[in-house]
PDB file of C-alpha atoms and ligand atoms in Angstrom:
ATOM      1  CA  UNK A 295     -49.382 -30.990  84.424  1.00  0.00           C
ATOM      2  CA  UNK A 296     -46.904 -31.319  81.450  1.00  0.00           C
ATOM      3  CA  UNK A 297     -46.341 -35.154  80.848  1.00  0.00           C
ATOM      4  CA  UNK A 298     -44.572 -35.024  76.505  1.00  0.00           C
ATOM      5  CA  UNK A 299     -41.115 -35.630  77.380  1.00  0.00           C
ATOM      6  CA  UNK A 300     -41.190 -33.569  74.316  1.00  0.00           C
ATOM      7  CA  UNK A 301     -42.951 -30.694  75.773  1.00  0.00           C
ATOM      8  CA  UNK A 302     -40.409 -30.685  78.797  1.00  0.00           C
ATOM      9  CA  UNK A 303     -37.193 -28.499  79.137  1.00  0.00           C
ATOM     10  CA  UNK A 304     -34.683 -31.032  79.152  1.00  0.00           C
ATOM     11  CA  UNK A 305     -33.809 -29.832  83.382  1.00  0.00           C
ATOM     12  CA  UNK A 306     -37.512 -29.920  83.960  1.00  0.00           C
ATOM     13  CA  UNK A 307     -36.465 -33.591  82.249  1.00  0.00           C
ATOM     14  CA  UNK A 308     -33.357 -34.883  83.754  1.00  0.00           C
ATOM     15  CA  UNK A 309     -35.035 -34.483  87.492  1.00  0.00           C
ATOM     16  CA  UNK A 310     -38.534 -35.715  86.583  1.00  0.00           C
ATOM     17  CA  UNK A 311     -35.978 -38.696  85.576  1.00  0.00           C
ATOM     18  CA  UNK A 312     -33.864 -38.149  88.494  1.00  0.00           C
ATOM     19  CA  UNK A 313     -37.579 -38.742  90.991  1.00  0.00           C
ATOM     20  CA  UNK A 314     -38.112 -42.101  89.820  1.00  0.00           C
ATOM     21  CA  UNK A 315     -40.051 -41.543  86.866  1.00  0.00           C
ATOM     22  CA  UNK A 316     -41.223 -43.864  84.953  1.00  0.00           C
ATOM     23  CA  UNK A 317     -41.000 -43.651  81.189  1.00  0.00           C
ATOM     24  CA  UNK A 318     -43.855 -44.891  78.580  1.00  0.00           C
ATOM     25  CA  UNK A 319     -42.838 -45.278  74.852  1.00  0.00           C
ATOM     26  CA  UNK A 320     -46.354 -44.632  72.914  1.00  0.00           C
ATOM     27  CA  UNK A 321     -45.637 -46.913  69.532  1.00  0.00           C
ATOM     28  CA  UNK A 322     -47.692 -46.986  67.010  1.00  0.00           C
ATOM     29  CA  UNK A 323     -48.296 -46.809  63.181  1.00  0.00           C
ATOM     30  CA  UNK A 324     -49.141 -44.596  59.723  1.00  0.00           C
ATOM     31  CA  UNK A 325     -51.823 -47.094  58.731  1.00  0.00           C
ATOM     32  CA  UNK A 326     -54.804 -46.824  56.309  1.00  0.00           C
ATOM     33  CA  UNK A 327     -57.911 -45.791  58.693  1.00  0.00           C
ATOM     34  CA  UNK A 328     -60.667 -46.685  56.534  1.00  0.00           C
ATOM     35  CA  UNK A 329     -62.137 -43.779  54.957  1.00  0.00           C
ATOM     36  CA  UNK A 330     -63.348 -41.975  57.604  1.00  0.00           C
ATOM     37  CA  UNK A 331     -60.202 -41.329  59.710  1.00  0.00           C
ATOM     38  CA  UNK A 332     -56.359 -40.154  59.687  1.00  0.00           C
ATOM     39  CA  UNK A 333     -52.873 -42.668  58.542  1.00  0.00           C
ATOM     40  CA  UNK A 334     -52.032 -42.052  62.213  1.00  0.00           C
ATOM     41  CA  UNK A 335     -55.019 -43.008  64.322  1.00  0.00           C
ATOM     42  CA  UNK A 336     -52.707 -46.126  66.002  1.00  0.00           C
ATOM     43  CA  UNK A 337     -49.651 -43.573  67.077  1.00  0.00           C
ATOM     44  CA  UNK A 338     -52.094 -40.683  67.943  1.00  0.00           C
ATOM     45  CA  UNK A 339     -54.102 -42.923  70.650  1.00  0.00           C
ATOM     46  CA  UNK A 340     -50.832 -44.510  71.736  1.00  0.00           C
ATOM     47  CA  UNK A 341     -49.630 -41.178  72.660  1.00  0.00           C
ATOM     48  CA  UNK A 342     -52.785 -40.380  74.572  1.00  0.00           C
ATOM     49  CA  UNK A 343     -53.178 -43.520  75.952  1.00  0.00           C
ATOM     50  CA  UNK A 344     -50.178 -43.260  77.396  1.00  0.00           C
ATOM     51  CA  UNK A 345     -50.651 -39.752  78.666  1.00  0.00           C
ATOM     52  CA  UNK A 346     -54.192 -39.773  79.962  1.00  0.00           C
ATOM     53  CA  UNK A 347     -51.867 -43.361  81.742  1.00  0.00           C
ATOM     54  CA  UNK A 348     -49.099 -40.991  82.762  1.00  0.00           C
ATOM     55  CA  UNK A 349     -50.871 -38.729  84.703  1.00  0.00           C
ATOM     56  CA  UNK A 350     -52.274 -40.966  86.873  1.00  0.00           C
ATOM     57  CA  UNK A 351     -49.176 -42.855  87.856  1.00  0.00           C
ATOM     58  CA  UNK A 352     -46.627 -39.518  87.363  1.00  0.00           C
ATOM     59  CA  UNK A 353     -44.970 -40.795  84.123  1.00  0.00           C
ATOM     60  CA  UNK A 354     -43.296 -39.106  81.701  1.00  0.00           C
ATOM     61  CA  UNK A 355     -44.507 -39.834  77.783  1.00  0.00           C
ATOM     62  CA  UNK A 356     -41.824 -40.735  75.993  1.00  0.00           C
ATOM     63  CA  UNK A 357     -41.787 -38.909  72.335  1.00  0.00           C
ATOM     64  CA  UNK A 358     -43.732 -41.303  70.333  1.00  0.00           C
ATOM     65  CA  UNK A 359     -42.993 -44.089  67.683  1.00  0.00           C
ATOM     66  CA  UNK A 360     -44.563 -43.028  65.019  1.00  0.00           C
ATOM     67  CA  UNK A 361     -44.034 -45.568  62.603  1.00  0.00           C
ATOM     68  CA  UNK A 362     -44.672 -49.352  62.859  1.00  0.00           C
ATOM     69  CA  UNK A 363     -44.693 -52.432  61.739  1.00  0.00           C
ATOM     70  CA  UNK A 364     -46.021 -53.722  58.749  1.00  0.00           C
ATOM     71  CA  UNK A 365     -49.794 -53.844  58.654  1.00  0.00           C
ATOM     72  CA  UNK A 366     -51.114 -57.109  58.741  1.00  0.00           C
ATOM     73  CA  UNK A 367     -54.732 -58.326  56.269  1.00  0.00           C
ATOM     74  CA  UNK A 368     -55.894 -59.760  58.906  1.00  0.00           C
ATOM     75  CA  UNK A 369     -55.337 -56.736  62.409  1.00  0.00           C
ATOM     76  CA  UNK A 370     -54.748 -53.269  60.031  1.00  0.00           C
ATOM     77  CA  UNK A 371     -56.107 -54.302  56.101  1.00  0.00           C
ATOM     78  CA  UNK A 372     -51.924 -55.284  55.323  1.00  0.00           C
ATOM     79  CA  UNK A 373     -49.714 -53.624  53.808  1.00  0.00           C
ATOM     80  CA  UNK A 374     -50.555 -53.483  50.551  1.00  0.00           C
ATOM     81  CA  UNK A 375     -52.731 -50.071  50.851  1.00  0.00           C
ATOM     82  CA  UNK A 376     -52.148 -46.722  49.703  1.00  0.00           C
ATOM     83  CA  UNK A 377     -50.592 -44.662  52.258  1.00  0.00           C
ATOM     84  CA  UNK A 378     -49.958 -47.383  54.992  1.00  0.00           C
ATOM     85  CA  UNK A 379     -45.663 -47.461  55.547  1.00  0.00           C
ATOM     86  CA  UNK A 380     -44.204 -49.176  57.186  1.00  0.00           C
ATOM     87  CA  UNK A 381     -40.451 -50.528  58.450  1.00  0.00           C
ATOM     88  CA  UNK A 382     -39.341 -54.318  58.767  1.00  0.00           C
ATOM     89  CA  UNK A 383     -39.349 -55.908  61.908  1.00  0.00           C
ATOM     90  CA  UNK A 384     -35.364 -55.182  62.265  1.00  0.00           C
ATOM     91  CA  UNK A 385     -36.207 -51.246  62.367  1.00  0.00           C
ATOM     92  CA  UNK A 386     -38.536 -51.787  65.111  1.00  0.00           C
ATOM     93  CA  UNK A 387     -37.032 -54.169  66.886  1.00  0.00           C
ATOM     94  CA  UNK A 388     -33.713 -51.730  67.164  1.00  0.00           C
ATOM     95  CA  UNK A 389     -35.666 -48.437  67.649  1.00  0.00           C
ATOM     96  CA  UNK A 390     -36.965 -50.246  70.128  1.00  0.00           C
ATOM     97  CA  UNK A 391     -34.107 -51.233  71.715  1.00  0.00           C
ATOM     98  CA  UNK A 392     -31.735 -47.469  71.224  1.00  0.00           C
ATOM     99  CA  UNK A 393     -35.193 -46.542  73.680  1.00  0.00           C
ATOM    100  CA  UNK A 394     -34.960 -48.370  75.712  1.00  0.00           C
ATOM    101  CA  UNK A 395     -31.090 -47.832  76.738  1.00  0.00           C
ATOM    102  CA  UNK A 396     -31.616 -44.441  76.116  1.00  0.00           C
ATOM    103  CA  UNK A 397     -33.802 -43.565  78.515  1.00  0.00           C
ATOM    104  CA  UNK A 398     -31.903 -45.860  80.734  1.00  0.00           C
ATOM    105  CA  UNK A 399     -28.848 -43.921  79.808  1.00  0.00           C
ATOM    106  CA  UNK A 400     -31.308 -40.839  80.899  1.00  0.00           C
ATOM    107  CA  UNK A 401     -31.490 -42.780  84.549  1.00  0.00           C
ATOM    108  CA  UNK A 402     -35.114 -44.427  83.795  1.00  0.00           C
ATOM    109  CA  UNK A 403     -35.502 -47.815  85.279  1.00  0.00           C
ATOM    110  CA  UNK A 404     -38.933 -47.998  84.485  1.00  0.00           C
ATOM    111  CA  UNK A 405     -39.455 -48.130  80.781  1.00  0.00           C
ATOM    112  CA  UNK A 406     -43.193 -49.317  79.283  1.00  0.00           C
ATOM    113  CA  UNK A 407     -44.368 -49.341  76.255  1.00  0.00           C
ATOM    114  CA  UNK A 408     -47.705 -48.627  75.912  1.00  0.00           C
ATOM    115  CA  UNK A 409     -48.374 -50.125  72.199  1.00  0.00           C
ATOM    116  CA  UNK A 410     -51.068 -48.398  69.515  1.00  0.00           C
ATOM    117  CA  UNK A 411     -50.857 -51.148  66.577  1.00  0.00           C
ATOM    118  CA  UNK A 412     -51.879 -53.993  66.536  1.00  0.00           C
ATOM    119  CA  UNK A 413     -48.470 -55.542  64.475  1.00  0.00           C
ATOM    120  CA  UNK A 414     -46.469 -53.910  66.848  1.00  0.00           C
ATOM    121  CA  UNK A 415     -45.884 -55.804  70.124  1.00  0.00           C
ATOM    122  CA  UNK A 416     -43.524 -58.892  69.104  1.00  0.00           C
ATOM    123  CA  UNK A 417     -40.918 -56.632  67.661  1.00  0.00           C
ATOM    124  CA  UNK A 418     -40.810 -54.357  71.100  1.00  0.00           C
ATOM    125  CA  UNK A 419     -40.782 -57.392  72.641  1.00  0.00           C
ATOM    126  CA  UNK A 420     -37.761 -58.364  71.232  1.00  0.00           C
ATOM    127  CA  UNK A 421     -36.187 -54.714  71.527  1.00  0.00           C
ATOM    128  CA  UNK A 422     -36.705 -54.436  75.246  1.00  0.00           C
ATOM    129  CA  UNK A 423     -35.125 -58.344  75.461  1.00  0.00           C
ATOM    130  CA  UNK A 424     -32.443 -57.367  73.442  1.00  0.00           C
ATOM    131  CA  UNK A 425     -31.778 -54.512  75.476  1.00  0.00           C
ATOM    132  CA  UNK A 426     -31.868 -56.137  78.938  1.00  0.00           C
ATOM    133  CA  UNK A 427     -29.273 -58.569  78.049  1.00  0.00           C
ATOM    134  CA  UNK A 428     -26.753 -56.048  76.477  1.00  0.00           C
ATOM    135  CA  UNK A 429     -27.172 -53.927  80.339  1.00  0.00           C
ATOM    136  CA  UNK A 430     -26.372 -57.893  81.684  1.00  0.00           C
ATOM    137  CA  UNK A 431     -25.585 -57.078  85.317  1.00  0.00           C
ATOM    138  CA  UNK A 432     -25.501 -53.227  84.555  1.00  0.00           C
ATOM    139  CA  UNK A 433     -29.274 -53.164  84.178  1.00  0.00           C
ATOM    140  CA  UNK A 434     -30.222 -55.628  87.328  1.00  0.00           C
ATOM    141  CA  UNK A 435     -32.910 -53.044  89.010  1.00  0.00           C
ATOM    142  CA  UNK A 436     -34.413 -52.430  85.332  1.00  0.00           C
ATOM    143  CA  UNK A 437     -38.150 -53.366  84.372  1.00  0.00           C
ATOM    144  CA  UNK A 438     -39.806 -52.946  81.392  1.00  0.00           C
ATOM    145  CA  UNK A 439     -43.675 -53.810  80.051  1.00  0.00           C
ATOM    146  CA  UNK A 440     -45.386 -53.833  77.487  1.00  0.00           C
ATOM    147  CA  UNK A 441     -49.019 -53.116  77.340  1.00  0.00           C
ATOM    148  CA  UNK A 442     -51.344 -52.502  74.307  1.00  0.00           C
ATOM    149  CA  UNK A 443     -54.349 -50.403  75.987  1.00  0.00           C
ATOM    150  CA  UNK A 444     -56.936 -52.379  73.889  1.00  0.00           C
ATOM    151  CA  UNK A 445     -55.946 -55.497  76.031  1.00  0.00           C
ATOM    152  CA  UNK A 446     -56.537 -53.305  79.457  1.00  0.00           C
ATOM    153  CA  UNK A 447     -61.168 -53.511  78.241  1.00  0.00           C
ATOM    154  CA  UNK A 448     -62.533 -55.494  80.333  1.00  0.00           C
ATOM    155  CA  UNK A 449     -65.189 -57.392  79.894  1.00  0.00           C
ATOM    156  CA  UNK A 450     -67.266 -55.865  81.393  1.00  0.00           C
ATOM    157  CA  UNK A 451     -66.514 -53.121  79.846  1.00  0.00           C
ATOM    158  CA  UNK A 452     -67.223 -55.168  76.671  1.00  0.00           C
ATOM    159  CA  UNK A 453     -70.166 -56.144  77.307  1.00  0.00           C
ATOM    160  CA  UNK A 454     -71.376 -52.068  78.022  1.00  0.00           C
ATOM    161  CA  UNK A 455     -70.485 -51.002  73.963  1.00  0.00           C
ATOM    162  CA  UNK A 456     -71.052 -54.246  72.327  1.00  0.00           C
ATOM    163  CA  UNK A 457     -74.480 -54.835  73.428  1.00  0.00           C
ATOM    164  CA  UNK A 458     -74.924 -56.880  68.977  1.00  0.00           C
ATOM    165  CA  UNK A 459     -71.314 -58.508  69.321  1.00  0.00           C
ATOM    166  CA  UNK A 460     -67.581 -58.915  70.146  1.00  0.00           C
ATOM    167  CA  UNK A 461     -66.156 -59.706  67.334  1.00  0.00           C
ATOM    168  CA  UNK A 462     -62.018 -59.312  68.696  1.00  0.00           C
ATOM    169  CA  UNK A 463     -59.275 -56.540  68.818  1.00  0.00           C
ATOM    170  CA  UNK A 464     -57.974 -58.265  65.190  1.00  0.00           C
ATOM    171  CA  UNK A 465     -60.763 -56.918  63.494  1.00  0.00           C
ATOM    172  CA  UNK A 466     -61.545 -53.783  65.253  1.00  0.00           C
ATOM    173  CA  UNK A 467     -58.761 -51.790  62.988  1.00  0.00           C
ATOM    174  CA  UNK A 468     -60.960 -48.908  62.070  1.00  0.00           C
ATOM    175  CA  UNK A 469     -64.165 -48.928  63.869  1.00  0.00           C
ATOM    176  CA  UNK A 470     -65.627 -48.824  67.467  1.00  0.00           C
ATOM    177  CA  UNK A 471     -62.192 -48.800  69.087  1.00  0.00           C
ATOM    178  CA  UNK A 472     -60.744 -46.962  67.357  1.00  0.00           C
ATOM    179  CA  UNK A 473     -63.330 -44.692  65.958  1.00  0.00           C
ATOM    180  CA  UNK A 474     -64.610 -43.799  69.473  1.00  0.00           C
ATOM    181  CA  UNK A 475     -61.947 -42.897  70.762  1.00  0.00           C
ATOM    182  CA  UNK A 476     -60.880 -40.342  67.964  1.00  0.00           C
ATOM    183  CA  UNK A 477     -64.341 -38.904  68.215  1.00  0.00           C
ATOM    184  CA  UNK A 478     -63.785 -38.689  72.136  1.00  0.00           C
ATOM    185  CA  UNK A 479     -60.107 -37.331  71.516  1.00  0.00           C
ATOM    186  CA  UNK A 480     -59.486 -35.269  68.095  1.00  0.00           C
ATOM    187  CA  UNK A 481     -63.218 -34.941  66.658  1.00  0.00           C
ATOM    188  CA  UNK A 482     -62.950 -33.499  64.173  1.00  0.00           C
ATOM    189  CA  UNK A 483     -60.188 -35.858  62.172  1.00  0.00           C
ATOM    190  CA  UNK A 484     -63.575 -38.304  61.958  1.00  0.00           C
ATOM    191  CA  UNK A 485     -65.377 -38.200  59.340  1.00  0.00           C
ATOM    192  CA  UNK A 486     -68.687 -40.301  60.009  1.00  0.00           C
ATOM    193  CA  UNK A 487     -70.731 -39.115  56.997  1.00  0.00           C
ATOM    194  CA  UNK A 488     -67.734 -41.256  55.452  1.00  0.00           C
ATOM    195  CA  UNK A 489     -68.497 -44.739  57.497  1.00  0.00           C
ATOM    196  CA  UNK A 490     -68.991 -47.849  55.538  1.00  0.00           C
ATOM    197  CA  UNK A 491     -71.379 -50.321  57.861  1.00  0.00           C
ATOM    198  CA  UNK A 492     -70.357 -53.382  56.677  1.00  0.00           C
ATOM    199  CA  UNK A 493     -70.334 -56.719  59.112  1.00  0.00           C
ATOM    200  CA  UNK A 494     -67.185 -58.007  60.537  1.00  0.00           C
ATOM    201  CA  UNK A 495     -64.550 -58.685  57.628  1.00  0.00           C
ATOM    202  CA  UNK A 496     -64.523 -63.090  56.769  1.00  0.00           C
ATOM    203  CA  UNK A 497     -60.440 -63.685  56.848  1.00  0.00           C
ATOM    204  CA  UNK A 498     -58.750 -66.619  56.451  1.00  0.00           C
ATOM    205  CA  UNK A 499     -57.543 -68.721  59.692  1.00  0.00           C
ATOM    206  CA  UNK A 500     -53.882 -68.181  58.033  1.00  0.00           C
ATOM    207  CA  UNK A 501     -51.840 -65.534  55.903  1.00  0.00           C
ATOM    208  CA  UNK A 502     -49.810 -65.717  52.335  1.00  0.00           C
ATOM    209  CA  UNK A 503     -48.024 -63.804  50.825  1.00  0.00           C
ATOM    210  CA  UNK A 504     -48.066 -62.222  48.677  1.00  0.00           C
ATOM    211  CA  UNK A 505     -51.465 -60.537  49.938  1.00  0.00           C
ATOM    212  CA  UNK A 506     -54.094 -61.502  48.240  1.00  0.00           C
ATOM    213  CA  UNK A 507     -56.053 -57.941  47.723  1.00  0.00           C
ATOM    214  CA  UNK A 508     -59.073 -58.791  48.100  1.00  0.00           C
ATOM    215  CA  UNK A 509     -59.340 -60.364  51.043  1.00  0.00           C
ATOM    216  CA  UNK A 510     -59.355 -57.158  52.475  1.00  0.00           C
ATOM    217  CA  UNK A 511     -62.656 -55.273  52.355  1.00  0.00           C
ATOM    218  CA  UNK A 512     -62.662 -52.322  50.281  1.00  0.00           C
ATOM    219  CA  UNK A 513     -63.036 -49.700  52.838  1.00  0.00           C
ATOM    220  CA  UNK A 514     -59.723 -50.976  54.499  1.00  0.00           C
ATOM    221  CA  UNK A 515     -61.649 -51.454  57.314  1.00  0.00           C
ATOM    222  CA  UNK A 516     -62.137 -55.251  58.897  1.00  0.00           C
ATOM    223  CA  UNK A 517     -65.039 -54.197  61.122  1.00  0.00           C
ATOM    224  CA  UNK A 518     -67.706 -51.448  61.257  1.00  0.00           C
ATOM    225  CA  UNK A 519     -67.490 -48.386  62.705  1.00  0.00           C
ATOM    226  CA  UNK A 520     -71.047 -47.121  62.527  1.00  0.00           C
ATOM    227  CA  UNK A 521     -72.011 -47.893  66.102  1.00  0.00           C
ATOM    228  CA  UNK A 522     -69.016 -45.295  67.458  1.00  0.00           C
ATOM    229  CA  UNK A 523     -69.610 -42.197  69.718  1.00  0.00           C
ATOM    230  CA  UNK A 524     -67.499 -39.649  71.577  1.00  0.00           C
ATOM    231  CA  UNK A 525     -69.323 -41.111  75.034  1.00  0.00           C
ATOM    232  CA  UNK A 526     -68.003 -44.798  74.499  1.00  0.00           C
ATOM    233  CA  UNK A 527     -64.725 -42.968  73.676  1.00  0.00           C
ATOM    234  CA  UNK A 528     -64.609 -41.620  75.965  1.00  0.00           C
ATOM    235  CA  UNK A 529     -64.891 -44.343  78.662  1.00  0.00           C
ATOM    236  CA  UNK A 530     -62.585 -46.969  76.741  1.00  0.00           C
ATOM    237  CA  UNK A 531     -60.225 -44.168  77.225  1.00  0.00           C
ATOM    238  CA  UNK A 532     -60.527 -44.122  81.236  1.00  0.00           C
ATOM    239  CA  UNK A 533     -60.655 -47.617  81.855  1.00  0.00           C
ATOM    240  CA  UNK A 534     -57.649 -48.690  79.503  1.00  0.00           C
ATOM    241  CA  UNK A 535     -55.283 -45.792  81.125  1.00  0.00           C
ATOM    242  CA  UNK A 536     -57.202 -47.138  84.736  1.00  0.00           C
ATOM    243  CA  UNK A 537     -55.634 -50.384  84.157  1.00  0.00           C
ATOM    244  CA  UNK A 538     -52.969 -49.932  82.614  1.00  0.00           C
ATOM    245  CA  UNK A 539     -52.445 -47.282  85.711  1.00  0.00           C
ATOM    246  CA  UNK A 540     -52.243 -50.185  88.026  1.00  0.00           C
ATOM    247  CA  UNK A 541     -50.490 -52.785  85.890  1.00  0.00           C
ATOM    248  CA  UNK A 542     -47.578 -50.052  86.108  1.00  0.00           C
ATOM    249  CA  UNK A 543     -47.955 -49.623  89.567  1.00  0.00           C
ATOM    250  CA  UNK A 544     -47.670 -52.738  90.392  1.00  0.00           C
ATOM    251  CA  UNK A 545     -45.050 -54.163  88.706  1.00  0.00           C
ATOM    252  CA  UNK A 546     -42.595 -51.090  89.155  1.00  0.00           C
ATOM    253  CA  UNK A 547     -43.772 -51.205  92.736  1.00  0.00           C
ATOM    254  CA  UNK A 548     -41.184 -53.947  93.043  1.00  0.00           C
ATOM    255  CA  UNK A 549     -38.691 -52.452  92.334  1.00  0.00           C
ATOM    256  CA  UNK A 550     -36.117 -51.338  94.836  1.00  0.00           C
ATOM    257  CA  UNK A 551     -33.969 -48.111  94.365  1.00  0.00           C
TER     258      UNK A 551
HETATM  259 ZN1  LIG B 207     -55.274 -48.316  63.446  1.00  0.00          ZN
HETATM  260 MN1  LIG B 208     -52.537 -50.328  63.473  1.00  0.00          MN
END
């Protein structure tokens, strides 16, 4: 079943929207992911996570937000690094708001952002909030959800996949989570011989501007991907998409149409 909006013809798309299909908007980034992975990891993984979820619940996946908010040193290595190409927060907000309003114009009433880039979240939230505020009473039957896919990896799975301890999702930039998912979904885009196997980055518990580049590990990764495997990626995709499907079904099930 085709779930990706840009692969559908306009008439099939309109029919699905008319039948009440939720629209899931992947939100990614163009950001360095170490020497072993390409720049579009967040965009690719948010799109595939949304795709897997959409298959389960009969949703449509919107064309992704390919660029995201500025990479932060404590969660993405920082915006100073080569290749990392980011949008100002107001622009991410405006894009998120515009997309919500566009899908509502098409007839959608249930919209979810499937976030794949840590730093996007609050700007997606702001965009959704501004869209609903602008709609006012006209948006009374509209519901928007925000989900970051890693929040749907449960404790039991974390224990299984990180037997030597889990450092937190913020430090998972270019680490086991993303690398395993890429090994499962796009192994041809991963070069495990280039993984830098270093201990998790030790970053201060504050931010400083301009950044001090020496705080970011030379690899650009905040934790090691050495333990990444395609099998872990399969489990992560399965667990996160099942969890998101459940949350979306339960929230959007409340809508009376
Ligand atoms: Zn990433
Ligand atoms: Mn990211």
